[in-house]
Amino acid sequence: MHIIDPRFLIAYCCARLGINSRDERGLTTTEVAVITFLLVGAAIVVLGIIYTAAKNNADSIPTPEQPAG
């Protein structure tokens, strides 16, 4: 089995689609910053939900009673 270098695959796809990799058009820095901010915010919300669920599950575990002896 032959492993293809990803750089060649990307260059081939760009050539087939007529995309110039040195072109200045595309996302601006502000757009990238906003998208990154939104993704980080979503990750924080998801982690908060997971933490709350895990804490509630841990708090609901009953404490075993020691046998009378």
GROMACS .gro file of N, CA and C in nm:
model
  207
    1MET      N    1   0.084  -0.118   0.000
    1MET     CA    2   0.000   0.000   0.000
    1MET      C    3   0.088   0.124   0.000
    2HIS      N    4   0.054   0.219  -0.084
    2HIS     CA    5   0.135   0.341  -0.098
    2HIS      C    6   0.068   0.455  -0.022
    3ILE      N    7   0.145   0.523   0.064
    3ILE     CA    8   0.092   0.636   0.140
    3ILE      C    9   0.119   0.764   0.063
    4ILE      N   10   0.013   0.842   0.043
    4ILE     CA   11   0.024   0.966  -0.033
    4ILE      C   12   0.056   1.081   0.062
    5ASP      N   13   0.151   1.164   0.024
    5ASP     CA   14   0.186   1.282   0.103
    5ASP      C   15   0.069   1.381   0.098
    6PRO      N   16   0.019   1.426   0.214
    6PRO     CA   17  -0.096   1.518   0.215
    6PRO      C   18  -0.071   1.647   0.138
    7ARG      N   19   0.053   1.693   0.131
    7ARG     CA   20   0.083   1.815   0.057
    7ARG      C   21   0.053   1.798  -0.091
    8PHE      N   22   0.084   1.681  -0.145
    8PHE     CA   23   0.055   1.655  -0.285
    8PHE      C   24  -0.095   1.647  -0.309
    9LEU      N   25  -0.166   1.586  -0.216
    9LEU     CA   26  -0.311   1.575  -0.228
    9LEU      C   27  -0.377   1.713  -0.224
   10ILE      N   28  -0.332   1.799  -0.135
   10ILE     CA   29  -0.385   1.936  -0.125
   10ILE      C   30  -0.351   2.014  -0.252
   11ALA      N   31  -0.227   2.001  -0.300
   11ALA     CA   32  -0.187   2.071  -0.422
   11ALA      C   33  -0.269   2.023  -0.541
   12TYR      N   34  -0.295   1.893  -0.548
   12TYR     CA   35  -0.375   1.840  -0.658
   12TYR      C   36  -0.518   1.894  -0.653
   13CYS      N   37  -0.578   1.892  -0.533
   13CYS     CA   38  -0.716   1.942  -0.519
   13CYS      C   39  -0.724   2.091  -0.553
   14CYS      N   40  -0.626   2.169  -0.508
   14CYS     CA   41  -0.625   2.312  -0.539
   14CYS      C   42  -0.611   2.334  -0.690
   15ALA      N   43  -0.527   2.255  -0.754
   15ALA     CA   44  -0.509   2.270  -0.899
   15ALA      C   45  -0.636   2.232  -0.974
   16ARG      N   46  -0.702   2.125  -0.932
   16ARG     CA   47  -0.826   2.081  -0.999
   16ARG      C   48  -0.938   2.183  -0.982
   17LEU      N   49  -0.943   2.248  -0.863
   17LEU     CA   50  -1.049   2.345  -0.835
   17LEU      C   51  -1.012   2.486  -0.878
   18GLY      N   52  -0.891   2.506  -0.923
   18GLY     CA   53  -0.848   2.638  -0.968
   18GLY      C   54  -0.826   2.735  -0.854
   19ILE      N   55  -0.781   2.683  -0.740
   19ILE     CA   56  -0.756   2.767  -0.622
   19ILE      C   57  -0.608   2.799  -0.615
   20ASN      N   58  -0.577   2.927  -0.603
   20ASN     CA   59  -0.439   2.970  -0.589
   20ASN      C   60  -0.407   2.979  -0.440
   21SER      N   61  -0.312   2.902  -0.392
   21SER     CA   62  -0.280   2.898  -0.250
   21SER      C   63  -0.216   3.028  -0.201
   22ARG      N   64  -0.164   3.109  -0.292
   22ARG     CA   65  -0.101   3.235  -0.254
   22ARG      C   66  -0.196   3.353  -0.266
   23ASP      N   67  -0.323   3.326  -0.292
   23ASP     CA   68  -0.423   3.431  -0.309
   23ASP      C   69  -0.454   3.495  -0.173
   24GLU      N   70  -0.471   3.624  -0.171
   24GLU     CA   71  -0.498   3.698  -0.047
   24GLU      C   72  -0.645   3.697  -0.007
   25ARG      N   73  -0.733   3.654  -0.098
   25ARG     CA   74  -0.875   3.652  -0.066
   25ARG      C   75  -0.904   3.539   0.031
   26GLY      N   76  -1.007   3.558   0.113
   26GLY     CA   77  -1.046   3.455   0.208
   26GLY      C   78  -1.085   3.517   0.341
   27LEU      N   79  -1.075   3.439   0.445
   27LEU     CA   80  -1.113   3.488   0.578
   27LEU      C   81  -1.014   3.593   0.626
   28THR      N   82  -1.067   3.696   0.688
   28THR     CA   83  -0.980   3.797   0.748
   28THR      C   84  -0.948   3.757   0.891
   29THR      N   85  -0.854   3.826   0.949
   29THR     CA   86  -0.812   3.795   1.085
   29THR      C   87  -0.927   3.815   1.183
   30THR      N   88  -1.008   3.917   1.161
   30THR     CA   89  -1.121   3.942   1.251
   30THR      C   90  -1.221   3.827   1.246
   31GLU      N   91  -1.251   3.777   1.127
   31GLU     CA   92  -1.344   3.665   1.115
   31GLU      C   93  -1.290   3.540   1.184
   32VAL      N   94  -1.162   3.515   1.167
   32VAL     CA   95  -1.100   3.400   1.232
   32VAL      C   96  -1.106   3.417   1.383
   33ALA      N   97  -1.081   3.537   1.434
   33ALA     CA   98  -1.085   3.562   1.578
   33ALA      C   99  -1.226   3.542   1.632
   34VAL      N  100  -1.327   3.588   1.560
   34VAL     CA  101  -1.466   3.572   1.606
   34VAL      C  102  -1.504   3.425   1.607
   35ILE      N  103  -1.469   3.352   1.503
   35ILE     CA  104  -1.502   3.209   1.497
   35ILE      C  105  -1.431   3.135   1.610
   36THR      N  106  -1.304   3.168   1.635
   36THR     CA  107  -1.230   3.106   1.744
   36THR      C  108  -1.294   3.137   1.878
   37PHE      N  109  -1.336   3.262   1.898
   37PHE     CA  110  -1.402   3.301   2.023
   37PHE      C  111  -1.530   3.221   2.044
   38LEU      N  112  -1.610   3.205   1.938
   38LEU     CA  113  -1.734   3.130   1.949
   38LEU      C  114  -1.709   2.982   1.979
   39LEU      N  115  -1.608   2.924   1.916
   39LEU     CA  116  -1.576   2.784   1.942
   39LEU      C  117  -1.526   2.763   2.084
   40VAL      N  118  -1.444   2.855   2.133
   40VAL     CA  119  -1.396   2.844   2.271
   40VAL      C  120  -1.513   2.859   2.369
   41GLY      N  121  -1.602   2.953   2.342
   41GLY     CA  122  -1.720   2.971   2.427
   41GLY      C  123  -1.807   2.847   2.429
   42ALA      N  124  -1.828   2.786   2.313
   42ALA     CA  125  -1.907   2.663   2.307
   42ALA      C  126  -1.839   2.550   2.383
   43ALA      N  127  -1.708   2.542   2.374
   43ALA     CA  128  -1.635   2.438   2.446
   43ALA      C  129  -1.647   2.457   2.597
   44ILE      N  130  -1.643   2.582   2.642
   44ILE     CA  131  -1.658   2.609   2.785
   44ILE      C  132  -1.797   2.570   2.833
   45VAL      N  133  -1.899   2.600   2.754
   45VAL     CA  134  -2.036   2.563   2.792
   45VAL      C  135  -2.050   2.410   2.800
   46VAL      N  136  -1.996   2.338   2.701
   46VAL     CA  137  -2.005   2.193   2.701
   46VAL      C  138  -1.930   2.134   2.821
   47LEU      N  139  -1.812   2.187   2.851
   47LEU     CA  140  -1.738   2.138   2.967
   47LEU      C  141  -1.813   2.166   3.097
   48GLY      N  142  -1.880   2.280   3.105
   48GLY     CA  143  -1.961   2.310   3.224
   48GLY      C  144  -2.075   2.211   3.240
   49ILE      N  145  -2.140   2.176   3.130
   49ILE     CA  146  -2.249   2.079   3.137
   49ILE      C  147  -2.198   1.942   3.179
   50ILE      N  148  -2.086   1.900   3.123
   50ILE     CA  149  -2.028   1.771   3.158
   50ILE      C  150  -1.986   1.770   3.304
   51TYR      N  151  -1.924   1.878   3.352
   51TYR     CA  152  -1.881   1.887   3.491
   51TYR      C  153  -2.001   1.879   3.586
   52THR      N  154  -2.107   1.952   3.555
   52THR     CA  155  -2.226   1.952   3.640
   52THR      C  156  -2.289   1.813   3.645
   53ALA      N  157  -2.298   1.746   3.530
   53ALA     CA  158  -2.355   1.612   3.527
   53ALA      C  159  -2.269   1.514   3.607
   54ALA      N  160  -2.138   1.524   3.593
   54ALA     CA  161  -2.049   1.434   3.667
   54ALA      C  162  -2.058   1.460   3.817
   55LYS      N  163  -2.064   1.587   3.856
   55LYS     CA  164  -2.074   1.620   4.000
   55LYS      C  165  -2.206   1.571   4.057
   56ASN      N  166  -2.317   1.589   3.983
   56ASN     CA  167  -2.447   1.540   4.031
   56ASN      C  168  -2.447   1.388   4.044
   57ASN      N  169  -2.386   1.318   3.951
   57ASN     CA  170  -2.377   1.172   3.961
   57ASN      C  171  -2.292   1.129   4.079
   58ALA      N  172  -2.183   1.200   4.102
   58ALA     CA  173  -2.096   1.166   4.215
   58ALA      C  174  -2.165   1.195   4.348
   59ASP      N  175  -2.243   1.303   4.354
   59ASP     CA  176  -2.313   1.337   4.478
   59ASP      C  177  -2.427   1.241   4.507
   60SER      N  178  -2.481   1.174   4.405
   60SER     CA  179  -2.594   1.084   4.426
   60SER      C  180  -2.552   0.942   4.467
   61ILE      N  181  -2.421   0.916   4.475
   61ILE     CA  182  -2.375   0.785   4.519
   61ILE      C  183  -2.395   0.776   4.670
   62PRO      N  184  -2.470   0.674   4.718
   62PRO     CA  185  -2.496   0.665   4.861
   62PRO      C  186  -2.370   0.627   4.938
   63THR      N  187  -2.362   0.679   5.060
   63THR     CA  188  -2.250   0.646   5.148
   63THR      C  189  -2.282   0.515   5.219
   64PRO      N  190  -2.194   0.415   5.207
   64PRO     CA  191  -2.224   0.287   5.271
   64PRO      C  192  -2.219   0.299   5.424
   65GLU      N  193  -2.311   0.230   5.490
   65GLU     CA  194  -2.314   0.228   5.637
   65GLU      C  195  -2.223   0.118   5.687
   66GLN      N  196  -2.154   0.148   5.797
   66GLN     CA  197  -2.066   0.048   5.856
   66GLN      C  198  -2.151  -0.050   5.936
   67PRO      N  199  -2.127  -0.179   5.919
   67PRO     CA  200  -2.209  -0.278   5.992
   67PRO      C  201  -2.188  -0.267   6.143
   68ALA      N  202  -2.297  -0.291   6.215
   68ALA     CA  203  -2.290  -0.287   6.362
   68ALA      C  204  -2.212  -0.408   6.410
   69GLY      N  205  -2.128  -0.385   6.505
   69GLY     CA  206  -2.048  -0.499   6.546
   69GLY      C  207  -2.010  -0.506   6.685
   0.00000   0.00000   0.00000
